[in-house]
CSV table of C-alpha atoms in Angstrom, one decimal:
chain,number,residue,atom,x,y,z
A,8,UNK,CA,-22.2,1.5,39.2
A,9,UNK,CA,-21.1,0.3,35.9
A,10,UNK,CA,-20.1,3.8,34.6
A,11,UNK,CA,-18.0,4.6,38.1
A,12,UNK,CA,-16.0,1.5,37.5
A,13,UNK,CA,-15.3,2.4,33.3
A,14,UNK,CA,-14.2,6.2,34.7
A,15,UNK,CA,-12.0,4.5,37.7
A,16,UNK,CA,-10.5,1.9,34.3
A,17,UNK,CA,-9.7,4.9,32.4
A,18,UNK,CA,-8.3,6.9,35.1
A,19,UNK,CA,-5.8,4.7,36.4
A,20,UNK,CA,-4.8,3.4,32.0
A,21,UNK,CA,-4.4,7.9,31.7
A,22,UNK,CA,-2.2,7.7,35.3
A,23,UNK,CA,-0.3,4.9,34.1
A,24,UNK,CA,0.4,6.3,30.9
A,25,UNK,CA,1.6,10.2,31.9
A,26,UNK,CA,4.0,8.6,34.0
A,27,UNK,CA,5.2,6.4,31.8
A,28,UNK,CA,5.3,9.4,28.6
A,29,UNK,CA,7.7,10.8,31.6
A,30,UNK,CA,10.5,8.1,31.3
A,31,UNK,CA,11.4,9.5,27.8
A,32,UNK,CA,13.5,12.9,27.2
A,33,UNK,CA,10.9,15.2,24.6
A,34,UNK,CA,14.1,15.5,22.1
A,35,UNK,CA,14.8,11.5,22.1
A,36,UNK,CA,12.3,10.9,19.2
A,37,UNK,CA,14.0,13.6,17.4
A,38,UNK,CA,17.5,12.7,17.8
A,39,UNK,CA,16.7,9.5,16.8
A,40,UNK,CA,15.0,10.4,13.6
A,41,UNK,CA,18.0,12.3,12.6
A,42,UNK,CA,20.1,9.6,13.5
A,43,UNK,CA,18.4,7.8,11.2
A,44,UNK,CA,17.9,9.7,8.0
A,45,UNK,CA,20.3,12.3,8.1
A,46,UNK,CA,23.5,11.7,10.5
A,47,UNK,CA,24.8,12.8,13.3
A,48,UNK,CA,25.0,16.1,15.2
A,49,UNK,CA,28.4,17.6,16.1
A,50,UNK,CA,29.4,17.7,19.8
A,51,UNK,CA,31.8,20.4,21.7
A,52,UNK,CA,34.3,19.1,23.8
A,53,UNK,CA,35.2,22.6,25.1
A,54,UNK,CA,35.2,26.1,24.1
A,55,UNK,CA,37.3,27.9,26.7
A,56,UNK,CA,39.5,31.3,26.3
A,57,UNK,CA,43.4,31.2,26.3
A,58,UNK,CA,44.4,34.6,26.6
A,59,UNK,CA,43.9,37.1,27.9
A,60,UNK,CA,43.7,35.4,31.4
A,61,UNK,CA,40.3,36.8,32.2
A,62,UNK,CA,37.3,37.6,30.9
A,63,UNK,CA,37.1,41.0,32.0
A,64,UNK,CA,37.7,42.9,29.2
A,65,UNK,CA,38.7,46.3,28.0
A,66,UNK,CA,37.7,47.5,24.4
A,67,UNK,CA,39.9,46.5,21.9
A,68,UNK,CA,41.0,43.6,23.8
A,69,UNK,CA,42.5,40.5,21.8
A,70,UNK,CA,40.6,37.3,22.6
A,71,UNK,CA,42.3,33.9,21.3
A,72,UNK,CA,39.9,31.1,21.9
A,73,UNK,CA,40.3,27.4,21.7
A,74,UNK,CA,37.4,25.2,20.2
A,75,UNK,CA,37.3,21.2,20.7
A,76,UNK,CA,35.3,19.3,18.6
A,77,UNK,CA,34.2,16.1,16.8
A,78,UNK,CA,31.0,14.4,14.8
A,79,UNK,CA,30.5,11.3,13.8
A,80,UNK,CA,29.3,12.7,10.6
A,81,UNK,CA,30.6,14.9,7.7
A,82,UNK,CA,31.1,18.7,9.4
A,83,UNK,CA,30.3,21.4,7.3
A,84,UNK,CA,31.7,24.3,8.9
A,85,UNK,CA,32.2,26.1,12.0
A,86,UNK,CA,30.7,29.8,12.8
A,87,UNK,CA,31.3,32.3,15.5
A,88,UNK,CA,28.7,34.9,16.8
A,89,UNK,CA,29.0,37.8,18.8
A,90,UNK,CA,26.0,37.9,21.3
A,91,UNK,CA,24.9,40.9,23.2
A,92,UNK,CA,21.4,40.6,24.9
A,93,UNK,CA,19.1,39.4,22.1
A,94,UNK,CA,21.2,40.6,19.3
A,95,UNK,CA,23.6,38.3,17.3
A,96,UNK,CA,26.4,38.8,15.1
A,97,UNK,CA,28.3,36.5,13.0
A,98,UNK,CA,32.1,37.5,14.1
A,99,UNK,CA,34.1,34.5,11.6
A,100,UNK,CA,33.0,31.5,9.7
A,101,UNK,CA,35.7,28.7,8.1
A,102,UNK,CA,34.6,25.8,6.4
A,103,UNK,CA,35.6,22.3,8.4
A,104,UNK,CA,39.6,21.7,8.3
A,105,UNK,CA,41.0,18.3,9.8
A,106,UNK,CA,43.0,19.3,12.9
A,107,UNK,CA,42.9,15.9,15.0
A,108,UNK,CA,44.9,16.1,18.5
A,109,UNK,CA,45.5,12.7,19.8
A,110,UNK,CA,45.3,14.4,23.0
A,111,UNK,CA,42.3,15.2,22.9
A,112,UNK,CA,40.8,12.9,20.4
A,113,UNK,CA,38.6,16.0,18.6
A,114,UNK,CA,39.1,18.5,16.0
A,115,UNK,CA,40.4,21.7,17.4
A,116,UNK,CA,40.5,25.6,16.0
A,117,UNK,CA,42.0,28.7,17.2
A,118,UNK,CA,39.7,31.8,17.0
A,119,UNK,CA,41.0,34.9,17.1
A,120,UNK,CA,38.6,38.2,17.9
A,121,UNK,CA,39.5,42.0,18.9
A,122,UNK,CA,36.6,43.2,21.0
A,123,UNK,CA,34.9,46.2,19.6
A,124,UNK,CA,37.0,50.0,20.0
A,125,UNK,CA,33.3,51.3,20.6
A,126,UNK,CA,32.0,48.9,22.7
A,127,UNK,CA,29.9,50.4,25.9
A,128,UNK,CA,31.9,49.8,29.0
A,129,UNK,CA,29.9,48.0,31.4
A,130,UNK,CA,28.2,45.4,28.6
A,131,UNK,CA,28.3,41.9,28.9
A,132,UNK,CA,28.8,40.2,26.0
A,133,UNK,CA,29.3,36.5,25.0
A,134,UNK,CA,31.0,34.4,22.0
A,135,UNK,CA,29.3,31.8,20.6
A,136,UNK,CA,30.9,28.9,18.8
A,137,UNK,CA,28.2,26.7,16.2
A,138,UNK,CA,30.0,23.7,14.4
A,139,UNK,CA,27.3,22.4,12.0
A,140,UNK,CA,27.4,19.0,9.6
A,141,UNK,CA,26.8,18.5,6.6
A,142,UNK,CA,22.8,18.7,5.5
A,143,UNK,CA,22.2,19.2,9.3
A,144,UNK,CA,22.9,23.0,8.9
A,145,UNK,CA,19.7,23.6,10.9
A,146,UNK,CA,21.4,21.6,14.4
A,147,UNK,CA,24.9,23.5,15.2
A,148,UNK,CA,26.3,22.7,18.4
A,149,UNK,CA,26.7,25.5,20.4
A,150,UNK,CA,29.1,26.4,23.1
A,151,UNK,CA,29.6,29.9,24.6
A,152,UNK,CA,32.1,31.6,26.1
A,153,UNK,CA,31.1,34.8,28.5
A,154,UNK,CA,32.9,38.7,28.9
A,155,UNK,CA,32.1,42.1,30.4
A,156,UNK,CA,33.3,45.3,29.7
A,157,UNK,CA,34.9,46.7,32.9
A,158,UNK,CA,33.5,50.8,34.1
């Protein structure tokens, strides 16, 4: 009877426990060790398209997008990729330049991108915006901005 009542203890201390290991996001330990020793990760306030007015587009197409952003620590630079499926390309990289709007309160770049002359109508494609600090080259934020290729 003795051993019943030891597995019943240890039952409820391992139910107790899973659903207290629940309360806690996986990534919070994480964040907070980087916090800690390294800095702080970039954020993205927004990562939209300005013109053309939709995202529809035909080969050769000039894209203008806006990037909003901020960190808390030193950014290193920001890098633009060109995804299709699985496959990634880096479109344009610029080291970090100060452009505060007091609008906005963040950092903010124009990208500019012609869509590919050769580019298979149909395709859907996305651009992908990483701003990474300094020494935290390894955690960009990333924001994405989605197109197709009309028939």
């Amino acid at each position: 009877m003795k051993s019943i009542s030891n597995l019943i203890v240890l039952f409820l201390l391992a139910f107790a426990f899973g659903f207290s290991a629940c309360d806690e996001d996986p990534t919070e330990d994480l964040e907070d060790i980087i916090k800690e020793d390294l800095g702080y990760v970039p954020k993205i306030a927004t990562f939209r398209l300005v013109t053309p007015a939709s995202t529809a587009v035909p080969p050769g197409t000039n894209l203008t997008l806006d990037l909003r952003y901020w960190s808390e620590g030193q950014i290193k630079d920001v890098q633009f990729y060109m995804i299709m499926g699985t496959q990634e390309t880096k479109i344009g990289e610029t080291p970090y330049q100060p452009a505060y709007s007091k609008v906005t309160r963040t950092d903010s770049l124009l990208f500019n991108y012609q869509v590919p002359a050769d580019i298979a109508r149909g395709s859907a494609f996305s651009i992908q915006a990483r701003v990474a600090n300094q020494g935290l080259e390894q955690y960009p934020a990333r924001a994405s901005v989605s197109f197709t290729v009309p028939q």
